[in-house]
């Protein structure tokens, strides 16, 4: 039976569903974490007009381990480039390398290696064509790196080259997601600017009133500075990082329990901003310092859970 003509319950239908789920997971925060355990992305499409040609059996050898350490990655890359090896062995190495980068969320390495593999004319291995699979995983890596322009260009190329691919729908979805994300970010940036402008105007009025009454204006400045730290969080990481660090420098821990909690929040948001910027080493270092100096404060904020949720070798 032609395995490319299987019914709704067959492997091919499952592969298509997985491709769509992965695309949706990468587009929606939190769902990607649920899918993180799937270290092998879906198989590439195959022609449906005739069964695939029989492939010669690989010579017996020890399975290539998933590349984890730098020297293993280099060895795998060397196997992929070695034209003296059987083409199927090179295909297997290429797919293993892509799978390993994917499973460990090493998006920069995945984008680079996928770009190289996409240019190699390697044969299909276990239902996956390395060039097609590399182009698809590169698009998903660029999505995670938020490189919208390059991702869109790569998506257009993929759809021209593989219009019948099982991954075509997920590529189209991610291209739409990129456009929607840009529009959403533009709206959020405008809304944030309006929120802060109104807060600054109110702060100016409050400060003037306090000065008339001879009252300290520090609490108003502190409240406004904390708002500048919290408003950009979750999307505009650079702005959040700058504002949260400024709050800590200018106001410190304060003198009341409420002011201490504000300071703790700013420290936690600083760490989360570093994670958003993929500055993982710095985030881990600051979290360790936070936990050592203020264990109770670490329990108050979510930064610890965010950092601990990162893969051990997640790439910066």
PDB file of C-alpha atoms in Angstrom:
ATOM      1  CA  UNK A   1       0.000   0.000   0.000  1.00  0.00           C
ATOM      2  CA  UNK A   2       1.264   3.472  -0.897  1.00  0.00           C
ATOM      3  CA  UNK A   3       2.122   4.970   2.508  1.00  0.00           C
ATOM      4  CA  UNK A   4       1.582   8.488   1.160  1.00  0.00           C
ATOM      5  CA  UNK A   5      -2.105   7.731   0.534  1.00  0.00           C
ATOM      6  CA  UNK A   6      -3.045   6.751   4.064  1.00  0.00           C
ATOM      7  CA  UNK A   7      -6.416   7.664   5.498  1.00  0.00           C
ATOM      8  CA  UNK A   8      -7.259  10.124   8.261  1.00  0.00           C
ATOM      9  CA  UNK A   9      -5.893   7.848  10.957  1.00  0.00           C
ATOM     10  CA  UNK A  10      -2.545   7.241   9.264  1.00  0.00           C
ATOM     11  CA  UNK A  11       0.849   8.655  10.000  1.00  0.00           C
ATOM     12  CA  UNK A  12       0.676  11.347   7.329  1.00  0.00           C
ATOM     13  CA  UNK A  13      -2.520  12.882   8.744  1.00  0.00           C
ATOM     14  CA  UNK A  14      -0.951  12.850  12.199  1.00  0.00           C
ATOM     15  CA  UNK A  15       2.121  14.587  10.802  1.00  0.00           C
ATOM     16  CA  UNK A  16       0.031  17.369   9.299  1.00  0.00           C
ATOM     17  CA  UNK A  17      -1.786  17.908  12.590  1.00  0.00           C
ATOM     18  CA  UNK A  18       1.522  18.032  14.457  1.00  0.00           C
ATOM     19  CA  UNK A  19       2.849  20.667  12.069  1.00  0.00           C
ATOM     20  CA  UNK A  20      -0.183  22.843  12.733  1.00  0.00           C
ATOM     21  CA  UNK A  21       0.058  22.332  16.492  1.00  0.00           C
ATOM     22  CA  UNK A  22       3.730  23.237  16.487  1.00  0.00           C
ATOM     23  CA  UNK A  23       3.029  26.400  14.524  1.00  0.00           C
ATOM     24  CA  UNK A  24       0.255  27.353  16.921  1.00  0.00           C
ATOM     25  CA  UNK A  25       2.431  26.485  19.896  1.00  0.00           C
ATOM     26  CA  UNK A  26       5.241  28.710  18.734  1.00  0.00           C
ATOM     27  CA  UNK A  27       2.737  31.486  18.140  1.00  0.00           C
ATOM     28  CA  UNK A  28       1.018  31.350  21.526  1.00  0.00           C
ATOM     29  CA  UNK A  29       2.980  31.935  24.765  1.00  0.00           C
ATOM     30  CA  UNK A  30       2.946  28.904  27.013  1.00  0.00           C
ATOM     31  CA  UNK A  31       1.896  26.384  24.379  1.00  0.00           C
ATOM     32  CA  UNK A  32       5.460  26.022  23.141  1.00  0.00           C
ATOM     33  CA  UNK A  33       6.413  24.823  26.606  1.00  0.00           C
ATOM     34  CA  UNK A  34       3.755  22.117  26.391  1.00  0.00           C
ATOM     35  CA  UNK A  35       5.167  20.989  23.045  1.00  0.00           C
ATOM     36  CA  UNK A  36       8.786  21.206  24.169  1.00  0.00           C
ATOM     37  CA  UNK A  37       8.974  17.465  24.738  1.00  0.00           C
ATOM     38  CA  UNK A  38       8.545  16.804  21.007  1.00  0.00           C
ATOM     39  CA  UNK A  39      12.174  16.763  19.993  1.00  0.00           C
ATOM     40  CA  UNK A  40      11.524  15.468  16.487  1.00  0.00           C
ATOM     41  CA  UNK A  41       9.554  17.890  14.291  1.00  0.00           C
ATOM     42  CA  UNK A  42       7.024  16.500  11.816  1.00  0.00           C
ATOM     43  CA  UNK A  43       8.082  14.654   8.704  1.00  0.00           C
ATOM     44  CA  UNK A  44       8.310  16.413   5.361  1.00  0.00           C
ATOM     45  CA  UNK A  45       5.887  15.822   2.559  1.00  0.00           C
ATOM     46  CA  UNK A  46       6.410  13.169  -0.108  1.00  0.00           C
ATOM     47  CA  UNK A  47       5.045  12.847  -3.655  1.00  0.00           C
ATOM     48  CA  UNK A  48       1.648  11.181  -3.828  1.00  0.00           C
ATOM     49  CA  UNK A  49       1.802  10.147  -7.471  1.00  0.00           C
ATOM     50  CA  UNK A  50       3.976   7.092  -6.853  1.00  0.00           C
ATOM     51  CA  UNK A  51       5.516   5.194  -3.948  1.00  0.00           C
ATOM     52  CA  UNK A  52       8.942   6.424  -2.873  1.00  0.00           C
ATOM     53  CA  UNK A  53      11.854   4.650  -4.451  1.00  0.00           C
ATOM     54  CA  UNK A  54      13.463   1.916  -2.419  1.00  0.00           C
ATOM     55  CA  UNK A  55      16.511   3.139  -0.551  1.00  0.00           C
ATOM     56  CA  UNK A  56      19.660   1.076  -0.036  1.00  0.00           C
ATOM     57  CA  UNK A  57      20.191  -0.107   3.518  1.00  0.00           C
ATOM     58  CA  UNK A  58      22.734   1.786   5.583  1.00  0.00           C
ATOM     59  CA  UNK A  59      25.827  -0.146   6.602  1.00  0.00           C
ATOM     60  CA  UNK A  60      25.661  -1.346  10.175  1.00  0.00           C
ATOM     61  CA  UNK A  61      27.182   1.134  12.622  1.00  0.00           C
ATOM     62  CA  UNK A  62      26.630   2.641  16.041  1.00  0.00           C
ATOM     63  CA  UNK A  63      23.760   5.188  16.045  1.00  0.00           C
ATOM     64  CA  UNK A  64      24.942   8.778  15.998  1.00  0.00           C
ATOM     65  CA  UNK A  65      24.180  10.339  19.417  1.00  0.00           C
ATOM     66  CA  UNK A  66      22.160  13.511  19.556  1.00  0.00           C
ATOM     67  CA  UNK A  67      24.712  16.327  19.543  1.00  0.00           C
ATOM     68  CA  UNK A  68      24.715  17.972  22.959  1.00  0.00           C
ATOM     69  CA  UNK A  69      28.306  18.996  23.598  1.00  0.00           C
ATOM     70  CA  UNK A  70      30.107  21.413  21.265  1.00  0.00           C
ATOM     71  CA  UNK A  71      32.475  18.723  20.016  1.00  0.00           C
ATOM     72  CA  UNK A  72      29.547  16.487  19.101  1.00  0.00           C
ATOM     73  CA  UNK A  73      27.899  19.282  17.137  1.00  0.00           C
ATOM     74  CA  UNK A  74      31.126  19.888  15.238  1.00  0.00           C
ATOM     75  CA  UNK A  75      31.456  16.155  14.499  1.00  0.00           C
ATOM     76  CA  UNK A  76      27.909  16.005  13.193  1.00  0.00           C
ATOM     77  CA  UNK A  77      28.476  19.007  10.955  1.00  0.00           C
ATOM     78  CA  UNK A  78      31.590  17.296   9.599  1.00  0.00           C
ATOM     79  CA  UNK A  79      29.559  14.173   8.771  1.00  0.00           C
ATOM     80  CA  UNK A  80      27.000  16.276   6.912  1.00  0.00           C
ATOM     81  CA  UNK A  81      29.701  17.916   4.801  1.00  0.00           C
ATOM     82  CA  UNK A  82      31.711  14.734   4.132  1.00  0.00           C
ATOM     83  CA  UNK A  83      31.004  13.894   0.496  1.00  0.00           C
ATOM     84  CA  UNK A  84      32.871  10.594   0.882  1.00  0.00           C
ATOM     85  CA  UNK A  85      30.116   9.237   3.136  1.00  0.00           C
ATOM     86  CA  UNK A  86      26.969   7.546   1.775  1.00  0.00           C
ATOM     87  CA  UNK A  87      24.330  10.227   1.036  1.00  0.00           C
ATOM     88  CA  UNK A  88      21.809   8.569   3.349  1.00  0.00           C
ATOM     89  CA  UNK A  89      24.251   8.716   6.242  1.00  0.00           C
ATOM     90  CA  UNK A  90      24.737  12.427   5.631  1.00  0.00           C
ATOM     91  CA  UNK A  91      20.951  12.891   5.512  1.00  0.00           C
ATOM     92  CA  UNK A  92      20.560  11.119   8.837  1.00  0.00           C
ATOM     93  CA  UNK A  93      23.241  13.313  10.416  1.00  0.00           C
ATOM     94  CA  UNK A  94      21.590  16.455   9.054  1.00  0.00           C
ATOM     95  CA  UNK A  95      18.178  15.539  10.443  1.00  0.00           C
ATOM     96  CA  UNK A  96      19.639  14.540  13.810  1.00  0.00           C
ATOM     97  CA  UNK A  97      21.381  17.888  14.061  1.00  0.00           C
ATOM     98  CA  UNK A  98      18.191  19.802  13.251  1.00  0.00           C
ATOM     99  CA  UNK A  99      16.227  17.711  15.761  1.00  0.00           C
ATOM    100  CA  UNK A 100      18.804  18.289  18.499  1.00  0.00           C
ATOM    101  CA  UNK A 101      18.808  22.069  18.020  1.00  0.00           C
ATOM    102  CA  UNK A 102      14.999  22.077  17.951  1.00  0.00           C
ATOM    103  CA  UNK A 103      14.585  20.001  21.098  1.00  0.00           C
ATOM    104  CA  UNK A 104      17.018  22.162  23.056  1.00  0.00           C
ATOM    105  CA  UNK A 105      15.623  25.455  21.739  1.00  0.00           C
ATOM    106  CA  UNK A 106      18.954  26.464  20.251  1.00  0.00           C
ATOM    107  CA  UNK A 107      17.313  28.740  17.731  1.00  0.00           C
ATOM    108  CA  UNK A 108      20.375  30.610  16.493  1.00  0.00           C
ATOM    109  CA  UNK A 109      22.274  27.405  15.791  1.00  0.00           C
ATOM    110  CA  UNK A 110      19.176  25.908  14.199  1.00  0.00           C
ATOM    111  CA  UNK A 111      18.753  28.897  11.870  1.00  0.00           C
ATOM    112  CA  UNK A 112      22.420  28.768  10.825  1.00  0.00           C
ATOM    113  CA  UNK A 113      22.694  25.001  10.328  1.00  0.00           C
ATOM    114  CA  UNK A 114      19.317  24.790   8.612  1.00  0.00           C
ATOM    115  CA  UNK A 115      20.394  27.441   6.115  1.00  0.00           C
ATOM    116  CA  UNK A 116      23.427  25.338   5.178  1.00  0.00           C
ATOM    117  CA  UNK A 117      21.549  22.027   5.050  1.00  0.00           C
ATOM    118  CA  UNK A 118      18.847  23.560   2.841  1.00  0.00           C
ATOM    119  CA  UNK A 119      21.461  24.083   0.115  1.00  0.00           C
ATOM    120  CA  UNK A 120      22.619  20.445   0.128  1.00  0.00           C
ATOM    121  CA  UNK A 121      21.030  17.962  -2.245  1.00  0.00           C
ATOM    122  CA  UNK A 122      20.637  15.118   0.218  1.00  0.00           C
ATOM    123  CA  UNK A 123      18.191  12.219  -0.249  1.00  0.00           C
ATOM    124  CA  UNK A 124      15.066  11.590   1.765  1.00  0.00           C
ATOM    125  CA  UNK A 125      15.647   9.700   5.023  1.00  0.00           C
ATOM    126  CA  UNK A 126      12.768   8.103   6.956  1.00  0.00           C
ATOM    127  CA  UNK A 127      10.094  10.189   5.204  1.00  0.00           C
ATOM    128  CA  UNK A 128      11.946  13.476   5.637  1.00  0.00           C
ATOM    129  CA  UNK A 129      13.753  15.414   2.919  1.00  0.00           C
ATOM    130  CA  UNK A 130      16.629  17.288   4.614  1.00  0.00           C
ATOM    131  CA  UNK A 131      16.434  20.417   2.436  1.00  0.00           C
ATOM    132  CA  UNK A 132      12.666  20.795   2.892  1.00  0.00           C
ATOM    133  CA  UNK A 133      12.848  20.025   6.586  1.00  0.00           C
ATOM    134  CA  UNK A 134      15.747  22.448   7.045  1.00  0.00           C
ATOM    135  CA  UNK A 135      13.860  25.296   5.409  1.00  0.00           C
ATOM    136  CA  UNK A 136      10.833  24.624   7.599  1.00  0.00           C
ATOM    137  CA  UNK A 137      12.801  24.483  10.860  1.00  0.00           C
ATOM    138  CA  UNK A 138      14.740  27.610   9.892  1.00  0.00           C
ATOM    139  CA  UNK A 139      11.445  29.494   9.519  1.00  0.00           C
ATOM    140  CA  UNK A 140      10.345  28.342  12.975  1.00  0.00           C
ATOM    141  CA  UNK A 141      13.730  29.285  14.466  1.00  0.00           C
ATOM    142  CA  UNK A 142      13.480  32.768  12.950  1.00  0.00           C
ATOM    143  CA  UNK A 143       9.999  33.079  14.468  1.00  0.00           C
ATOM    144  CA  UNK A 144      11.412  32.386  17.921  1.00  0.00           C
ATOM    145  CA  UNK A 145      14.220  34.876  17.277  1.00  0.00           C
ATOM    146  CA  UNK A 146      11.590  37.453  16.281  1.00  0.00           C
ATOM    147  CA  UNK A 147      13.348  38.117  12.977  1.00  0.00           C
ATOM    148  CA  UNK A 148      10.115  38.857  11.158  1.00  0.00           C
ATOM    149  CA  UNK A 149      11.508  40.202   7.866  1.00  0.00           C
ATOM    150  CA  UNK A 150      13.869  37.292   7.235  1.00  0.00           C
ATOM    151  CA  UNK A 151      11.249  34.789   8.396  1.00  0.00           C
ATOM    152  CA  UNK A 152       8.686  36.166   5.954  1.00  0.00           C
ATOM    153  CA  UNK A 153      11.178  36.041   3.090  1.00  0.00           C
ATOM    154  CA  UNK A 154      12.094  32.452   3.928  1.00  0.00           C
ATOM    155  CA  UNK A 155       8.405  31.561   4.160  1.00  0.00           C
ATOM    156  CA  UNK A 156       7.735  32.894   0.677  1.00  0.00           C
ATOM    157  CA  UNK A 157      10.638  30.853  -0.702  1.00  0.00           C
ATOM    158  CA  UNK A 158       9.398  27.712   1.064  1.00  0.00           C
ATOM    159  CA  UNK A 159       5.897  28.060  -0.362  1.00  0.00           C
ATOM    160  CA  UNK A 160       7.285  28.485  -3.884  1.00  0.00           C
ATOM    161  CA  UNK A 161       9.565  25.477  -3.560  1.00  0.00           C
ATOM    162  CA  UNK A 162       7.220  23.129  -1.662  1.00  0.00           C
ATOM    163  CA  UNK A 163       3.620  24.199  -2.322  1.00  0.00           C
ATOM    164  CA  UNK A 164       2.333  20.691  -1.548  1.00  0.00           C
ATOM    165  CA  UNK A 165       4.314  20.259   1.655  1.00  0.00           C
ATOM    166  CA  UNK A 166       2.550  19.140   4.800  1.00  0.00           C
ATOM    167  CA  UNK A 167       4.295  22.072   6.485  1.00  0.00           C
ATOM    168  CA  UNK A 168       3.012  24.666   3.995  1.00  0.00           C
ATOM    169  CA  UNK A 169      -0.019  25.465   6.151  1.00  0.00           C
ATOM    170  CA  UNK A 170       2.123  26.010   9.240  1.00  0.00           C
ATOM    171  CA  UNK A 171       4.428  28.308   7.265  1.00  0.00           C
ATOM    172  CA  UNK A 172       1.449  30.331   6.063  1.00  0.00           C
ATOM    173  CA  UNK A 173       0.176  30.501   9.644  1.00  0.00           C
ATOM    174  CA  UNK A 174       3.482  31.800  10.982  1.00  0.00           C
ATOM    175  CA  UNK A 175       3.697  34.404   8.239  1.00  0.00           C
ATOM    176  CA  UNK A 176       0.240  35.655   9.247  1.00  0.00           C
ATOM    177  CA  UNK A 177       1.287  35.531  12.897  1.00  0.00           C
ATOM    178  CA  UNK A 178       4.325  37.696  12.141  1.00  0.00           C
ATOM    179  CA  UNK A 179       2.138  40.321  10.464  1.00  0.00           C
ATOM    180  CA  UNK A 180      -0.392  40.260  13.322  1.00  0.00           C
ATOM    181  CA  UNK A 181       2.375  40.458  15.924  1.00  0.00           C
ATOM    182  CA  UNK A 182       3.846  43.539  14.295  1.00  0.00           C
ATOM    183  CA  UNK A 183       0.441  45.229  14.262  1.00  0.00           C
ATOM    184  CA  UNK A 184      -0.188  44.228  17.872  1.00  0.00           C
ATOM    185  CA  UNK A 185       3.202  45.524  19.002  1.00  0.00           C
ATOM    186  CA  UNK A 186       2.568  48.852  17.268  1.00  0.00           C
ATOM    187  CA  UNK A 187      -0.781  49.201  19.056  1.00  0.00           C
ATOM    188  CA  UNK A 188       0.739  48.227  22.405  1.00  0.00           C
ATOM    189  CA  UNK A 189       3.572  50.700  21.988  1.00  0.00           C
ATOM    190  CA  UNK A 190       1.065  53.463  21.297  1.00  0.00           C
ATOM    191  CA  UNK A 191      -1.109  52.432  24.262  1.00  0.00           C
ATOM    192  CA  UNK A 192       1.928  52.291  26.564  1.00  0.00           C
ATOM    193  CA  UNK A 193       3.008  55.763  25.503  1.00  0.00           C
ATOM    194  CA  UNK A 194      -0.471  57.140  26.208  1.00  0.00           C
ATOM    195  CA  UNK A 195      -0.594  55.398  29.605  1.00  0.00           C
ATOM    196  CA  UNK A 196       2.739  56.827  30.667  1.00  0.00           C
ATOM    197  CA  UNK A 197       1.898  60.287  29.317  1.00  0.00           C
ATOM    198  CA  UNK A 198      -1.305  60.412  31.361  1.00  0.00           C
ATOM    199  CA  UNK A 199       0.572  59.118  34.418  1.00  0.00           C
ATOM    200  CA  UNK A 200       3.235  61.798  33.998  1.00  0.00           C
ATOM    201  CA  UNK A 201       0.599  64.503  33.736  1.00  0.00           C
ATOM    202  CA  UNK A 202      -1.130  63.243  36.879  1.00  0.00           C
ATOM    203  CA  UNK A 203       2.210  62.965  38.670  1.00  0.00           C
ATOM    204  CA  UNK A 204       3.018  66.579  37.778  1.00  0.00           C
ATOM    205  CA  UNK A 205      -0.307  67.719  39.277  1.00  0.00           C
ATOM    206  CA  UNK A 206       0.213  65.621  42.412  1.00  0.00           C
ATOM    207  CA  UNK A 207       3.730  66.960  42.879  1.00  0.00           C
ATOM    208  CA  UNK A 208       2.518  70.542  42.548  1.00  0.00           C
ATOM    209  CA  UNK A 209      -0.196  69.946  45.159  1.00  0.00           C
ATOM    210  CA  UNK A 210       2.233  68.305  47.565  1.00  0.00           C
ATOM    211  CA  UNK A 211       4.698  71.149  47.178  1.00  0.00           C
ATOM    212  CA  UNK A 212       1.965  73.653  47.998  1.00  0.00           C
ATOM    213  CA  UNK A 213       1.169  71.713  51.175  1.00  0.00           C
ATOM    214  CA  UNK A 214       4.833  71.249  52.025  1.00  0.00           C
ATOM    215  CA  UNK A 215       4.574  67.469  51.722  1.00  0.00           C
ATOM    216  CA  UNK A 216       7.319  65.210  50.364  1.00  0.00           C
ATOM    217  CA  UNK A 217       7.078  64.418  46.672  1.00  0.00           C
ATOM    218  CA  UNK A 218       9.221  61.272  46.782  1.00  0.00           C
ATOM    219  CA  UNK A 219       6.274  58.844  46.848  1.00  0.00           C
ATOM    220  CA  UNK A 220       4.884  60.309  43.622  1.00  0.00           C
ATOM    221  CA  UNK A 221       8.234  60.045  41.856  1.00  0.00           C
ATOM    222  CA  UNK A 222       8.609  56.497  43.135  1.00  0.00           C
ATOM    223  CA  UNK A 223       5.155  55.468  41.901  1.00  0.00           C
ATOM    224  CA  UNK A 224       5.792  56.931  38.437  1.00  0.00           C
ATOM    225  CA  UNK A 225       9.209  55.261  38.173  1.00  0.00           C
ATOM    226  CA  UNK A 226       7.716  51.883  39.073  1.00  0.00           C
ATOM    227  CA  UNK A 227       5.012  52.346  36.441  1.00  0.00           C
ATOM    228  CA  UNK A 228       7.714  52.963  33.821  1.00  0.00           C
ATOM    229  CA  UNK A 229       9.218  49.643  34.893  1.00  0.00           C
ATOM    230  CA  UNK A 230       5.991  47.636  34.802  1.00  0.00           C
ATOM    231  CA  UNK A 231       4.206  48.963  31.704  1.00  0.00           C
ATOM    232  CA  UNK A 232       6.670  47.636  29.066  1.00  0.00           C
ATOM    233  CA  UNK A 233       7.070  44.199  30.698  1.00  0.00           C
ATOM    234  CA  UNK A 234       6.266  41.175  28.574  1.00  0.00           C
ATOM    235  CA  UNK A 235       6.864  42.707  25.165  1.00  0.00           C
ATOM    236  CA  UNK A 236       9.277  45.643  25.191  1.00  0.00           C
ATOM    237  CA  UNK A 237      12.113  44.052  27.095  1.00  0.00           C
ATOM    238  CA  UNK A 238      14.799  46.682  26.506  1.00  0.00           C
ATOM    239  CA  UNK A 239      12.563  49.480  27.784  1.00  0.00           C
ATOM    240  CA  UNK A 240      11.544  47.399  30.805  1.00  0.00           C
ATOM    241  CA  UNK A 241      15.158  46.551  31.630  1.00  0.00           C
ATOM    242  CA  UNK A 242      16.270  50.191  31.507  1.00  0.00           C
ATOM    243  CA  UNK A 243      13.334  51.452  33.588  1.00  0.00           C
ATOM    244  CA  UNK A 244      13.526  48.695  36.232  1.00  0.00           C
ATOM    245  CA  UNK A 245      17.237  49.238  36.729  1.00  0.00           C
ATOM    246  CA  UNK A 246      16.686  52.991  37.021  1.00  0.00           C
ATOM    247  CA  UNK A 247      14.020  52.405  39.690  1.00  0.00           C
ATOM    248  CA  UNK A 248      16.354  50.249  41.777  1.00  0.00           C
ATOM    249  CA  UNK A 249      19.186  52.751  41.473  1.00  0.00           C
ATOM    250  CA  UNK A 250      17.087  55.811  42.281  1.00  0.00           C
ATOM    251  CA  UNK A 251      14.862  54.457  45.066  1.00  0.00           C
ATOM    252  CA  UNK A 252      16.397  51.306  46.495  1.00  0.00           C
ATOM    253  CA  UNK A 253      14.603  49.141  49.043  1.00  0.00           C
ATOM    254  CA  UNK A 254      12.793  52.058  50.684  1.00  0.00           C
ATOM    255  CA  UNK A 255      11.783  52.277  54.336  1.00  0.00           C
ATOM    256  CA  UNK A 256       8.380  50.558  54.466  1.00  0.00           C
ATOM    257  CA  UNK A 257       7.168  47.018  53.682  1.00  0.00           C
ATOM    258  CA  UNK A 258       5.270  48.363  50.671  1.00  0.00           C
ATOM    259  CA  UNK A 259       8.364  50.080  49.291  1.00  0.00           C
ATOM    260  CA  UNK A 260      10.388  46.909  49.832  1.00  0.00           C
ATOM    261  CA  UNK A 261       7.857  44.948  47.827  1.00  0.00           C
ATOM    262  CA  UNK A 262       8.088  47.522  45.018  1.00  0.00           C
ATOM    263  CA  UNK A 263      11.854  47.060  44.978  1.00  0.00           C
ATOM    264  CA  UNK A 264      11.468  43.285  44.884  1.00  0.00           C
ATOM    265  CA  UNK A 265       9.035  43.565  41.982  1.00  0.00           C
ATOM    266  CA  UNK A 266      11.512  45.711  40.062  1.00  0.00           C
ATOM    267  CA  UNK A 267      14.273  43.154  40.620  1.00  0.00           C
ATOM    268  CA  UNK A 268      12.053  40.345  39.400  1.00  0.00           C
ATOM    269  CA  UNK A 269      10.946  42.288  36.331  1.00  0.00           C
ATOM    270  CA  UNK A 270      14.570  43.113  35.525  1.00  0.00           C
ATOM    271  CA  UNK A 271      15.360  39.384  35.439  1.00  0.00           C
ATOM    272  CA  UNK A 272      12.322  38.635  33.293  1.00  0.00           C
ATOM    273  CA  UNK A 273      13.373  41.350  30.847  1.00  0.00           C
ATOM    274  CA  UNK A 274      16.811  39.753  30.556  1.00  0.00           C
ATOM    275  CA  UNK A 275      15.154  36.436  29.721  1.00  0.00           C
ATOM    276  CA  UNK A 276      13.068  38.179  27.072  1.00  0.00           C
ATOM    277  CA  UNK A 277      16.279  39.570  25.586  1.00  0.00           C
ATOM    278  CA  UNK A 278      17.799  36.053  25.620  1.00  0.00           C
ATOM    279  CA  UNK A 279      20.513  37.202  28.044  1.00  0.00           C
ATOM    280  CA  UNK A 280      20.152  33.983  29.999  1.00  0.00           C
ATOM    281  CA  UNK A 281      23.550  33.918  31.725  1.00  0.00           C
ATOM    282  CA  UNK A 282      22.990  37.386  33.128  1.00  0.00           C
ATOM    283  CA  UNK A 283      19.458  36.474  34.218  1.00  0.00           C
ATOM    284  CA  UNK A 284      20.668  33.361  36.044  1.00  0.00           C
ATOM    285  CA  UNK A 285      23.410  35.347  37.780  1.00  0.00           C
ATOM    286  CA  UNK A 286      21.011  38.062  38.973  1.00  0.00           C
ATOM    287  CA  UNK A 287      18.495  35.477  40.142  1.00  0.00           C
ATOM    288  CA  UNK A 288      21.170  33.718  42.216  1.00  0.00           C
ATOM    289  CA  UNK A 289      22.124  37.052  43.793  1.00  0.00           C
ATOM    290  CA  UNK A 290      18.458  37.837  44.460  1.00  0.00           C
ATOM    291  CA  UNK A 291      17.834  34.475  46.106  1.00  0.00           C
ATOM    292  CA  UNK A 292      20.961  34.767  48.252  1.00  0.00           C
ATOM    293  CA  UNK A 293      20.267  38.312  49.434  1.00  0.00           C
ATOM    294  CA  UNK A 294      16.477  38.178  49.753  1.00  0.00           C
ATOM    295  CA  UNK A 295      14.935  34.666  49.891  1.00  0.00           C
ATOM    296  CA  UNK A 296      11.543  36.069  50.876  1.00  0.00           C
ATOM    297  CA  UNK A 297      11.604  38.453  47.941  1.00  0.00           C
ATOM    298  CA  UNK A 298      12.321  35.623  45.518  1.00  0.00           C
ATOM    299  CA  UNK A 299       9.162  33.899  46.731  1.00  0.00           C
ATOM    300  CA  UNK A 300       7.130  37.019  45.922  1.00  0.00           C
ATOM    301  CA  UNK A 301       8.064  37.329  42.230  1.00  0.00           C
ATOM    302  CA  UNK A 302       7.816  34.891  39.298  1.00  0.00           C
ATOM    303  CA  UNK A 303      11.300  35.469  37.924  1.00  0.00           C
ATOM    304  CA  UNK A 304      12.663  32.319  39.529  1.00  0.00           C
ATOM    305  CA  UNK A 305      10.096  30.107  37.824  1.00  0.00           C
ATOM    306  CA  UNK A 306      10.791  31.800  34.486  1.00  0.00           C
ATOM    307  CA  UNK A 307      14.533  31.233  34.709  1.00  0.00           C
ATOM    308  CA  UNK A 308      14.212  27.672  36.000  1.00  0.00           C
ATOM    309  CA  UNK A 309      11.901  26.910  33.075  1.00  0.00           C
ATOM    310  CA  UNK A 310      14.683  27.576  30.577  1.00  0.00           C
ATOM    311  CA  UNK A 311      16.400  24.552  28.994  1.00  0.00           C
ATOM    312  CA  UNK A 312      19.819  24.089  30.577  1.00  0.00           C
ATOM    313  CA  UNK A 313      21.646  24.818  27.311  1.00  0.00           C
ATOM    314  CA  UNK A 314      19.187  27.329  25.861  1.00  0.00           C
ATOM    315  CA  UNK A 315      21.059  29.528  23.446  1.00  0.00           C
ATOM    316  CA  UNK A 316      21.453  33.251  23.985  1.00  0.00           C
TER     317      UNK A 316
END
